[in-house]
mmCIF file of N, CA and C in Angstrom:
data_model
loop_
_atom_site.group_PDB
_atom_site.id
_atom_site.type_symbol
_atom_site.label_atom_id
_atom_site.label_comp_id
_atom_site.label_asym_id
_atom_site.label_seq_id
_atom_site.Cartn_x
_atom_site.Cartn_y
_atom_site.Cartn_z
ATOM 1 N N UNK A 1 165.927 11.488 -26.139
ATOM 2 C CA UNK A 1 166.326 11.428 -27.536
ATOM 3 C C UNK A 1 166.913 12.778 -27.950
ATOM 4 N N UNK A 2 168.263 12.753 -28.476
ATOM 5 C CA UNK A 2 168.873 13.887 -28.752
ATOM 6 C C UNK A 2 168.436 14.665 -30.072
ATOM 7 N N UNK A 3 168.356 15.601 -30.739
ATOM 8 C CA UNK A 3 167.709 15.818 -32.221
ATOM 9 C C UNK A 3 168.969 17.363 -32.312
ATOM 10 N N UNK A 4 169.346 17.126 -33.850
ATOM 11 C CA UNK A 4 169.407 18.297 -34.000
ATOM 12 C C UNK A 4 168.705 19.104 -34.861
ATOM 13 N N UNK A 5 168.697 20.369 -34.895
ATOM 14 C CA UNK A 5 167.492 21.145 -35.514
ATOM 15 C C UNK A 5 168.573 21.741 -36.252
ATOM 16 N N UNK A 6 168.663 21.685 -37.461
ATOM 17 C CA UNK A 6 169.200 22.682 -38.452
ATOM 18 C C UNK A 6 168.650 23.870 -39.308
ATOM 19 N N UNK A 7 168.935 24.676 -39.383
ATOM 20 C CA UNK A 7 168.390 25.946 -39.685
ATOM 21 C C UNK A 7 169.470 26.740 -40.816
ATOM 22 N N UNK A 8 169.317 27.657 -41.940
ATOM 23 C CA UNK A 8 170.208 28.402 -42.767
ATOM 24 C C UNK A 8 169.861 27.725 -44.324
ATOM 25 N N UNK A 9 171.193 27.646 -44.911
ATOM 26 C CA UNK A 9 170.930 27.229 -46.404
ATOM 27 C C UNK A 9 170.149 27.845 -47.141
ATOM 28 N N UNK A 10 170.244 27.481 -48.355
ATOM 29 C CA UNK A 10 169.535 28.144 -49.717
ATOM 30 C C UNK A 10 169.942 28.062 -50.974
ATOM 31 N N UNK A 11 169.585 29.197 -51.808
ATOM 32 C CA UNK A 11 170.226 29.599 -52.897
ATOM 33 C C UNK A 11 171.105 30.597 -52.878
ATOM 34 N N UNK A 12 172.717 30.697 -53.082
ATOM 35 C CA UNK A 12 173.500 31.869 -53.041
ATOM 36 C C UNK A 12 174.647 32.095 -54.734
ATOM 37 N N UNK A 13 175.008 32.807 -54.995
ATOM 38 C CA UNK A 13 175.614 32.921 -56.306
ATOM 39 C C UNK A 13 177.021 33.158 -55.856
ATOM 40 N N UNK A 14 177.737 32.383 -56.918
ATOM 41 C CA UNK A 14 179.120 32.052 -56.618
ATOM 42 C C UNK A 14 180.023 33.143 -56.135
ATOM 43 N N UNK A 15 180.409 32.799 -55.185
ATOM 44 C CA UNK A 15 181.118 33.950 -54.442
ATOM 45 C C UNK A 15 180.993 34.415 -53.125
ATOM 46 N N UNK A 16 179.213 34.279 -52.841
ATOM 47 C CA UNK A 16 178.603 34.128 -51.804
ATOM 48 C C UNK A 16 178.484 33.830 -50.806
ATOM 49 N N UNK A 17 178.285 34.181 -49.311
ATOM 50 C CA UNK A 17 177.993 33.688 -48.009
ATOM 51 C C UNK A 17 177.300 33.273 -47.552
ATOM 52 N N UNK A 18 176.964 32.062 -46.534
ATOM 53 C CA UNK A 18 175.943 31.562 -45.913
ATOM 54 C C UNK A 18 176.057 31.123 -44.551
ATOM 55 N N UNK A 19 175.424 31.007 -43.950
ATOM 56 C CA UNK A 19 175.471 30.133 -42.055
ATOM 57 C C UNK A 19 174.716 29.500 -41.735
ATOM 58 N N UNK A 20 175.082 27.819 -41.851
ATOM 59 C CA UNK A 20 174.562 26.920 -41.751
ATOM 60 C C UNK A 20 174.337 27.188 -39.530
ATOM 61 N N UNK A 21 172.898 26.861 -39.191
ATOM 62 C CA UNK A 21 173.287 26.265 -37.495
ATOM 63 C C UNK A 21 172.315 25.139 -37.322
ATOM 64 N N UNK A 22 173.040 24.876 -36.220
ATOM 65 C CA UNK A 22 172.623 23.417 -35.706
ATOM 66 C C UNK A 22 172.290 23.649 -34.215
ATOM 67 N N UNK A 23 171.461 23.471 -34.169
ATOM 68 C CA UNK A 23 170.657 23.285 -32.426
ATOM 69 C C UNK A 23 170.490 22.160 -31.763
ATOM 70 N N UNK A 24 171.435 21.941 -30.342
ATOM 71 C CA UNK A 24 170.944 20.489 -30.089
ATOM 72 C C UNK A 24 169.759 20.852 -28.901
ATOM 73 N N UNK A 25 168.932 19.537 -28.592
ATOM 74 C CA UNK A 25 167.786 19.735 -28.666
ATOM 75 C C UNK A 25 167.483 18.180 -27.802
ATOM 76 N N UNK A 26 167.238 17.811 -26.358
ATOM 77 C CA UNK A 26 167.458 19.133 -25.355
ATOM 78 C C UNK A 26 169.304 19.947 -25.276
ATOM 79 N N UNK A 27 168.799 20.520 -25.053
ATOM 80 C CA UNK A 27 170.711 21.044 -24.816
ATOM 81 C C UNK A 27 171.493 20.132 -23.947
ATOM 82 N N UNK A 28 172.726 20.371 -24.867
ATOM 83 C CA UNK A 28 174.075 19.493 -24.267
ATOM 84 C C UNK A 28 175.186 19.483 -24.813
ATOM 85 N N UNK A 29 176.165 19.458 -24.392
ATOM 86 C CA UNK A 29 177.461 19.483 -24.938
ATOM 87 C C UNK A 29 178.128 18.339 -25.417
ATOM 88 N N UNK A 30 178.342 18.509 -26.928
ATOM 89 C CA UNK A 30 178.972 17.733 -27.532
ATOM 90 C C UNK A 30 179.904 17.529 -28.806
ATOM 91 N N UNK A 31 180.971 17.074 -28.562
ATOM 92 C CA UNK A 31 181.278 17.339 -30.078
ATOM 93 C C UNK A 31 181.085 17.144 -31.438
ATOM 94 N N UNK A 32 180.877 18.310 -32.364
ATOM 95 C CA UNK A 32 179.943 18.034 -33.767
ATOM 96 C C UNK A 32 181.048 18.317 -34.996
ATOM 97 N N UNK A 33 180.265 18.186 -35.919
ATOM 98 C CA UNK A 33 180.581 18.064 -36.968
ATOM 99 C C UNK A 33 179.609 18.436 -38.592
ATOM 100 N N UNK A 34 180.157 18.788 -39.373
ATOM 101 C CA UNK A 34 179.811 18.824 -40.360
ATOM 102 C C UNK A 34 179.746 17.505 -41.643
ATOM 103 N N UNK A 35 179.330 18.006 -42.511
ATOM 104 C CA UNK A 35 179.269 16.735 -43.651
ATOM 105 C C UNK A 35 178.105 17.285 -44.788
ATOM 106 N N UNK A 36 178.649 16.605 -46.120
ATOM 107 C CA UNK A 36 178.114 17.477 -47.141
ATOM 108 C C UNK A 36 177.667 16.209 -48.178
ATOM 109 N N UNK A 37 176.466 15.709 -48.631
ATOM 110 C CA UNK A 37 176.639 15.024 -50.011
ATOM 111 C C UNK A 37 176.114 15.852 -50.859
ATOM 112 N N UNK A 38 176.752 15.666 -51.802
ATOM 113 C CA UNK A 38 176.915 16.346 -53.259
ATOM 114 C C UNK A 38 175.701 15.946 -54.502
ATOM 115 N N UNK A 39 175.288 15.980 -55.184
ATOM 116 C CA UNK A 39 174.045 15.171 -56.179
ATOM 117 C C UNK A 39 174.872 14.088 -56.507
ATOM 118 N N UNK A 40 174.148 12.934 -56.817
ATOM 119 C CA UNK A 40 174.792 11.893 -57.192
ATOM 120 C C UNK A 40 175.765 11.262 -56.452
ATOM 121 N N UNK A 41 176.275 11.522 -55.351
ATOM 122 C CA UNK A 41 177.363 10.841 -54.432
ATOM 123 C C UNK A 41 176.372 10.172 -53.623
ATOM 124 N N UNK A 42 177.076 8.945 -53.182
ATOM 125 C CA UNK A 42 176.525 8.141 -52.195
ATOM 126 C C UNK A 42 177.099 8.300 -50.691
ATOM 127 N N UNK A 43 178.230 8.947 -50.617
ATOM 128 C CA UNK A 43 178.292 9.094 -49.707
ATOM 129 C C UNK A 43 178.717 10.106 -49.180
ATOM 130 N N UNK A 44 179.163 10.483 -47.572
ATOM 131 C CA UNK A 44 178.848 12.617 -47.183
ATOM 132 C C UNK A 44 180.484 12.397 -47.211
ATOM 133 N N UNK A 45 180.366 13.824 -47.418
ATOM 134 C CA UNK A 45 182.182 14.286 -47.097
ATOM 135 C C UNK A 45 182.479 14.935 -45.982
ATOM 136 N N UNK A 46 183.388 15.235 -45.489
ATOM 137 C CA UNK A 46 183.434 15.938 -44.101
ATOM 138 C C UNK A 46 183.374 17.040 -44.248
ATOM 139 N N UNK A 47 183.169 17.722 -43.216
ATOM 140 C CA UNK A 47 183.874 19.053 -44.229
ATOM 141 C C UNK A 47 184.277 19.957 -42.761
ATOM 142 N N UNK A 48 183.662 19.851 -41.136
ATOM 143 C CA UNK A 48 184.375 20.098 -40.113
ATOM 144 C C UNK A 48 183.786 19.789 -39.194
ATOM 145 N N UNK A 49 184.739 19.651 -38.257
ATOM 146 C CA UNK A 49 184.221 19.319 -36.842
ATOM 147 C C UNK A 49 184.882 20.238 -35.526
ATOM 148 N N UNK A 50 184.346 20.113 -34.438
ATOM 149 C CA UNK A 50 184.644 20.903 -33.395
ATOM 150 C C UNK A 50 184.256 20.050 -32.020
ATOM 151 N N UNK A 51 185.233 20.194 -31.197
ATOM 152 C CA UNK A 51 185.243 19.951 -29.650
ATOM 153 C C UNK A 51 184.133 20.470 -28.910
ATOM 154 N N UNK A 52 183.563 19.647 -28.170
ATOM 155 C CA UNK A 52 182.069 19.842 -27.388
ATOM 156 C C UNK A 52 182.828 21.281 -26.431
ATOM 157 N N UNK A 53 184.353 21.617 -26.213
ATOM 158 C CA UNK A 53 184.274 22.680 -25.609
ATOM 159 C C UNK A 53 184.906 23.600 -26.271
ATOM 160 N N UNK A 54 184.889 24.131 -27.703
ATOM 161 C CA UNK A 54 185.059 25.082 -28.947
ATOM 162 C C UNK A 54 186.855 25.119 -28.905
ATOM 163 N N UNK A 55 187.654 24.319 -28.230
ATOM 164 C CA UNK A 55 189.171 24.614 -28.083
ATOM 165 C C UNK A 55 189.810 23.770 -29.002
ATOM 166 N N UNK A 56 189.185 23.405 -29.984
ATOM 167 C CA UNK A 56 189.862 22.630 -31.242
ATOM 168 C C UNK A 56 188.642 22.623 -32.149
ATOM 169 N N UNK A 57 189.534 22.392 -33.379
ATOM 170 C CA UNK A 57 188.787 22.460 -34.806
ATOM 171 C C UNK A 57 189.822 21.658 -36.005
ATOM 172 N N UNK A 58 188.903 21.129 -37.044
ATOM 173 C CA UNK A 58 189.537 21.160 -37.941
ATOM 174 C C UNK A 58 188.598 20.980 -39.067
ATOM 175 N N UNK A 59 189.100 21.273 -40.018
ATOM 176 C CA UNK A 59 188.426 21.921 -41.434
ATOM 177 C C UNK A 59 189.232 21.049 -42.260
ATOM 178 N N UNK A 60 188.121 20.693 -43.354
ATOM 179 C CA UNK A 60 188.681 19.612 -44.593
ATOM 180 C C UNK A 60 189.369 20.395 -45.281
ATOM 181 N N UNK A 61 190.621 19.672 -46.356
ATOM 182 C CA UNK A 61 190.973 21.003 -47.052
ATOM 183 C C UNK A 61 190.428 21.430 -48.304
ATOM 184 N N UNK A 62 189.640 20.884 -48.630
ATOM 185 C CA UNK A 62 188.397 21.627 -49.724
ATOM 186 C C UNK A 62 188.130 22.538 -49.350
ATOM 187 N N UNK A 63 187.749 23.282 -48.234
ATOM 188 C CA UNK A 63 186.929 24.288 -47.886
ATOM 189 C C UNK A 63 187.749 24.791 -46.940
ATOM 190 N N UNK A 64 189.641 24.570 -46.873
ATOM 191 C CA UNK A 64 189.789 25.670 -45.858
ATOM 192 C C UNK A 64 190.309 27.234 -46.469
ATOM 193 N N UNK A 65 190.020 27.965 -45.241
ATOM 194 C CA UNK A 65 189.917 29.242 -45.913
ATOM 195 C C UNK A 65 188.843 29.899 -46.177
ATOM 196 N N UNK A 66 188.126 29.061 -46.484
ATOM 197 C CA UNK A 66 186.593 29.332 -46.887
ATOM 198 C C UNK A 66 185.750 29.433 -46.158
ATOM 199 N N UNK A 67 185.494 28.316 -45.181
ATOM 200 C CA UNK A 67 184.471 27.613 -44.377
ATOM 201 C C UNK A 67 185.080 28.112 -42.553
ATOM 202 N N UNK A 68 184.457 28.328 -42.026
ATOM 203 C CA UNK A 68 184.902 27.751 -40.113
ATOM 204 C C UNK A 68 183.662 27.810 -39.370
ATOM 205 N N UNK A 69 184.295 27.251 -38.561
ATOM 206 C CA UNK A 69 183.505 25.993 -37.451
ATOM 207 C C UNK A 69 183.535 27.025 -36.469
ATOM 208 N N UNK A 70 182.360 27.024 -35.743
ATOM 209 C CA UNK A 70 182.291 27.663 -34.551
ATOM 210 C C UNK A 70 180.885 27.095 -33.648
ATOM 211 N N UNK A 71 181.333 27.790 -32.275
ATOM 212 C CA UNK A 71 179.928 27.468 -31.099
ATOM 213 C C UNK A 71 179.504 28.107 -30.161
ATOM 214 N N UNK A 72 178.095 27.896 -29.266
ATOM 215 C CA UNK A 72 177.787 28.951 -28.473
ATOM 216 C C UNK A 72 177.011 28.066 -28.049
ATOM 217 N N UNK A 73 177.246 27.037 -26.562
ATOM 218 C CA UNK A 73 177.418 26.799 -25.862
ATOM 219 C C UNK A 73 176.054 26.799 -24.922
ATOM 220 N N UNK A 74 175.862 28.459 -24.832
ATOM 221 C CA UNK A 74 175.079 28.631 -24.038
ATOM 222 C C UNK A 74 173.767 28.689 -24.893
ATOM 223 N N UNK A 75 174.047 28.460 -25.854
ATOM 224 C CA UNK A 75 172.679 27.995 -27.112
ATOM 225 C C UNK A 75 172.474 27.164 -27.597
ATOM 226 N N UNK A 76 173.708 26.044 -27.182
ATOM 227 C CA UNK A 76 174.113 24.817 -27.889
ATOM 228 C C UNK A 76 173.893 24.588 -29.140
ATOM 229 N N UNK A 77 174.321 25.477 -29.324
ATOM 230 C CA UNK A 77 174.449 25.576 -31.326
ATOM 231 C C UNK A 77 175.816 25.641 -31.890
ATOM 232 N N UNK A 78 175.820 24.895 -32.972
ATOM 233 C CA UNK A 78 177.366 25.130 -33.552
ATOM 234 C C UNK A 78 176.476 25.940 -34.928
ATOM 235 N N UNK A 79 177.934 26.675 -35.644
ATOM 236 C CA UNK A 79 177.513 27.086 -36.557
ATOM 237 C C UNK A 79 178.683 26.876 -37.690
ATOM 238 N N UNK A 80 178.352 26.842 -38.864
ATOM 239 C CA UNK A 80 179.270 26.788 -40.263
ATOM 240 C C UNK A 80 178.895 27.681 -41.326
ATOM 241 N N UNK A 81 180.160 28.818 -40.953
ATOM 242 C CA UNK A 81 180.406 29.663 -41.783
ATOM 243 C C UNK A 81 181.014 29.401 -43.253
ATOM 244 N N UNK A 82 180.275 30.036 -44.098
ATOM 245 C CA UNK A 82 180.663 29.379 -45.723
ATOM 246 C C UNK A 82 180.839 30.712 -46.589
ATOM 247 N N UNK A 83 181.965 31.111 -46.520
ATOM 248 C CA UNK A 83 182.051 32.212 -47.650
ATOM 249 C C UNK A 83 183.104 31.617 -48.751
ATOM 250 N N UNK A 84 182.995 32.669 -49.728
ATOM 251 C CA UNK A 84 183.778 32.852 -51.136
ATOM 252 C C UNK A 84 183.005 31.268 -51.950
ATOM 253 N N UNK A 85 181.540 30.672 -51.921
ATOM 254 C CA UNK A 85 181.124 29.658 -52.273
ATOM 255 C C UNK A 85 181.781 29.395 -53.753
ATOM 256 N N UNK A 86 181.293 28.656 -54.141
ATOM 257 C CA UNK A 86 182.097 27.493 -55.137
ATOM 258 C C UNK A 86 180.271 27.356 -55.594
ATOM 259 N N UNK A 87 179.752 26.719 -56.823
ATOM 260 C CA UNK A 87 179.250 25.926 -57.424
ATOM 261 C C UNK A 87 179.267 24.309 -57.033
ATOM 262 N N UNK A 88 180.761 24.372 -56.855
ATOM 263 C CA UNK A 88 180.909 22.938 -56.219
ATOM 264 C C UNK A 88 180.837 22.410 -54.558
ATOM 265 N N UNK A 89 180.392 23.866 -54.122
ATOM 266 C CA UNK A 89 179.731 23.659 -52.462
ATOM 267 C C UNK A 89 178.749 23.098 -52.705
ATOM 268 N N UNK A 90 178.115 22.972 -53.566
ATOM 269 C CA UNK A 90 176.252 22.763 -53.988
ATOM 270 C C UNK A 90 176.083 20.982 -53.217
ATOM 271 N N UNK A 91 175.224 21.330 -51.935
ATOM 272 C CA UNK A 91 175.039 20.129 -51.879
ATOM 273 C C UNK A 91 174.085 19.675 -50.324
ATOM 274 N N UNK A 92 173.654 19.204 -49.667
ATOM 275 C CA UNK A 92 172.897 18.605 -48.733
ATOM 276 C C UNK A 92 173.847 18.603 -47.406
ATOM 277 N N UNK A 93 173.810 19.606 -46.642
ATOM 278 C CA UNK A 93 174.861 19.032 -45.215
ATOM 279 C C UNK A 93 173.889 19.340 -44.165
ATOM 280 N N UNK A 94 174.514 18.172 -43.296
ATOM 281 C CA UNK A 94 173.957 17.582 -42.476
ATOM 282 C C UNK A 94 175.155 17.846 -41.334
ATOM 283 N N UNK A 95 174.575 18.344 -40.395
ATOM 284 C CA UNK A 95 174.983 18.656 -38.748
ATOM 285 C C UNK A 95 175.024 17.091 -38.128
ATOM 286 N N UNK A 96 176.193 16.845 -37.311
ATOM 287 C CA UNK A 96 175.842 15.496 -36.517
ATOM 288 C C UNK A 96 176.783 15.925 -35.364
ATOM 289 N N UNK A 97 176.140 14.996 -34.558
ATOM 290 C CA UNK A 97 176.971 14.757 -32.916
ATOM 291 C C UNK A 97 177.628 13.436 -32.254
ATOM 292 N N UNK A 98 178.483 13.639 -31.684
ATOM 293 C CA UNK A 98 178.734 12.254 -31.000
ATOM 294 C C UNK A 98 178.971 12.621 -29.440
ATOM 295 N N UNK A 99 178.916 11.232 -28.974
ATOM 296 C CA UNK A 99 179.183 11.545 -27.542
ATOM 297 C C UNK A 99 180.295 11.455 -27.180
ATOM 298 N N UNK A 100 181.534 11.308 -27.460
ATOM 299 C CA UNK A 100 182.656 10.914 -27.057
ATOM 300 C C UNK A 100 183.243 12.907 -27.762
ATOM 301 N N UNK A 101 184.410 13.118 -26.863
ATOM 302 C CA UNK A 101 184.595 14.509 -26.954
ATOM 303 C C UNK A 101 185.810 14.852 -28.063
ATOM 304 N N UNK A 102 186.092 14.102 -28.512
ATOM 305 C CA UNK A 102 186.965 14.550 -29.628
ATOM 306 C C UNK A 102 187.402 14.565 -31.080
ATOM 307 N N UNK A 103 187.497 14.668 -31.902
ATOM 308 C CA UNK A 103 187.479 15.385 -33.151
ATOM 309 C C UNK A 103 187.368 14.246 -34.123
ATOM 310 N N UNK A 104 186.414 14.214 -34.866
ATOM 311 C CA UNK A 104 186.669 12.511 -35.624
ATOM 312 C C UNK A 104 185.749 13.465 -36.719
ATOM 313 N N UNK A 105 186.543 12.747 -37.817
ATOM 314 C CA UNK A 105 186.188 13.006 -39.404
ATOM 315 C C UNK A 105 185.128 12.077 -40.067
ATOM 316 N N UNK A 106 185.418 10.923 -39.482
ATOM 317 C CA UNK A 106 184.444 9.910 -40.549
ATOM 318 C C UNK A 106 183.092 10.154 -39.673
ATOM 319 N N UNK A 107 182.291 9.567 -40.170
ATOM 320 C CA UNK A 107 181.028 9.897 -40.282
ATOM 321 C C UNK A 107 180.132 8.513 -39.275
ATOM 322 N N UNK A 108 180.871 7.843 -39.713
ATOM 323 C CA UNK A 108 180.358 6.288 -38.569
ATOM 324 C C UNK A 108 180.993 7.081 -37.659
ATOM 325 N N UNK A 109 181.815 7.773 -37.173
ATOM 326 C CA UNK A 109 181.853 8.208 -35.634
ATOM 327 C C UNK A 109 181.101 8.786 -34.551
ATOM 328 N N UNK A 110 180.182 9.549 -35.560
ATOM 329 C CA UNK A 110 178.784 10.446 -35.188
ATOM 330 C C UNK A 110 177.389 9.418 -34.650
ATOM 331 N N UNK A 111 177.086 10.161 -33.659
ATOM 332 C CA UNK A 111 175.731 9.299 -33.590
ATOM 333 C C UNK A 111 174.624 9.763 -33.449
ATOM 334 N N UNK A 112 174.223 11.128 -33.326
ATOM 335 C CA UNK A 112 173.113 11.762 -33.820
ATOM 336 C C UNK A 112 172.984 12.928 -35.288
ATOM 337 N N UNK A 113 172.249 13.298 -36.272
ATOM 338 C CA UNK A 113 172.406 13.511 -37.237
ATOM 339 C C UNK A 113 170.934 14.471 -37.387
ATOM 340 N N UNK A 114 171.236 15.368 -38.054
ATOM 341 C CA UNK A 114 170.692 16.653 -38.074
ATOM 342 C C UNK A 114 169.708 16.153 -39.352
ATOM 343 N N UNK A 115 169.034 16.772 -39.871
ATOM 344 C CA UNK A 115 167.676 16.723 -41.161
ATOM 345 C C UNK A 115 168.205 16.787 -42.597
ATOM 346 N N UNK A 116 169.681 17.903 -42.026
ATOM 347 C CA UNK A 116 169.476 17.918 -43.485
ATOM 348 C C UNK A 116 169.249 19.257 -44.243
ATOM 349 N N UNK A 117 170.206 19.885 -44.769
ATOM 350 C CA UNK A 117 169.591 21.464 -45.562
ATOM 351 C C UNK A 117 170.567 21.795 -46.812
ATOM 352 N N UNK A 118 169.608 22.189 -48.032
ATOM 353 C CA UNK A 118 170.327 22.284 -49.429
ATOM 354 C C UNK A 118 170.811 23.644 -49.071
ATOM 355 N N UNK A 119 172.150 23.576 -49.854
ATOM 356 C CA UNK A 119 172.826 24.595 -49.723
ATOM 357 C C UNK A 119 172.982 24.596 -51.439
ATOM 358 N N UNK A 120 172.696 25.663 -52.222
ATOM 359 C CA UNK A 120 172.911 25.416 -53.776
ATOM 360 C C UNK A 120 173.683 26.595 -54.582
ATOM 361 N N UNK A 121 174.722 26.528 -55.134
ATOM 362 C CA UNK A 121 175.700 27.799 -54.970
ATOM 363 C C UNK A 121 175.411 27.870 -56.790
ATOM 364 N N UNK A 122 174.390 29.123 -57.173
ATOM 365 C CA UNK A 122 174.438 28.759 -58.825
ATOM 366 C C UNK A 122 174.438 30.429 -59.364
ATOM 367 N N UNK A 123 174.329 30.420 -60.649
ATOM 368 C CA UNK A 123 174.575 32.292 -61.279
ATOM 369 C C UNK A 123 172.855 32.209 -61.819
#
């Protein structure tokens, strides 16, 4: 059974930096992804994903500029970098994986899914 372990998040004030990571668990290579729900939304938004071997990326454009995707392999951790936050970053993201190796946005593409960590961007 694959799990990911997510770790980071909090409280940060607008403007602010944070680093979301994700640990897979046992280790393995795969390609992941990000995803964010917001209060009151029913459903997650993307927000990035990355190639089980770090040689592609892509970033939603809400958050590009802002946000990047990165990995380390030999830790099997991806990580999501979040600077210059927004108020409107404020929200629940969730790390996921799939087994198939390439870059997919929607969220039914994923098939393992991380816990879960508030990220809350306020003054």
């Amino acid at each position: 059974q694959v799990q990911l372990v997510q770790s980071g998040g909090g409280l940060v004030r607008p403007g602010g930096s944070l680093r979301l990571s994700c640990a897979t668990r046992p280790s393995g290579l795969y390609a992941k992804g990000w995803f964010r729900q917001a209060p009151g939304r029913r459903a997650r938004e993307f927000v990035a994903a990355i190639t089980w071997g770090g040689d592609n990326s892509v970033i939603a454009d809400s958050v590009k500029g802002r946000f990047t995707i990165s990995r380390d392999n030999a830790k099997s951790t991806v990580y999501l970098q979040m600077n210059s936050l927004e108020p409107e970053d404020t929200a629940v993201y969730y790390c996921a994986a799939r087994n198939g190796g390439g870059l997919r946005i929607g969220a039914e593409d994923y098939d393992f899914w991380g816990q879960g960590t508030q990220v809350t961007v306020s003054s």
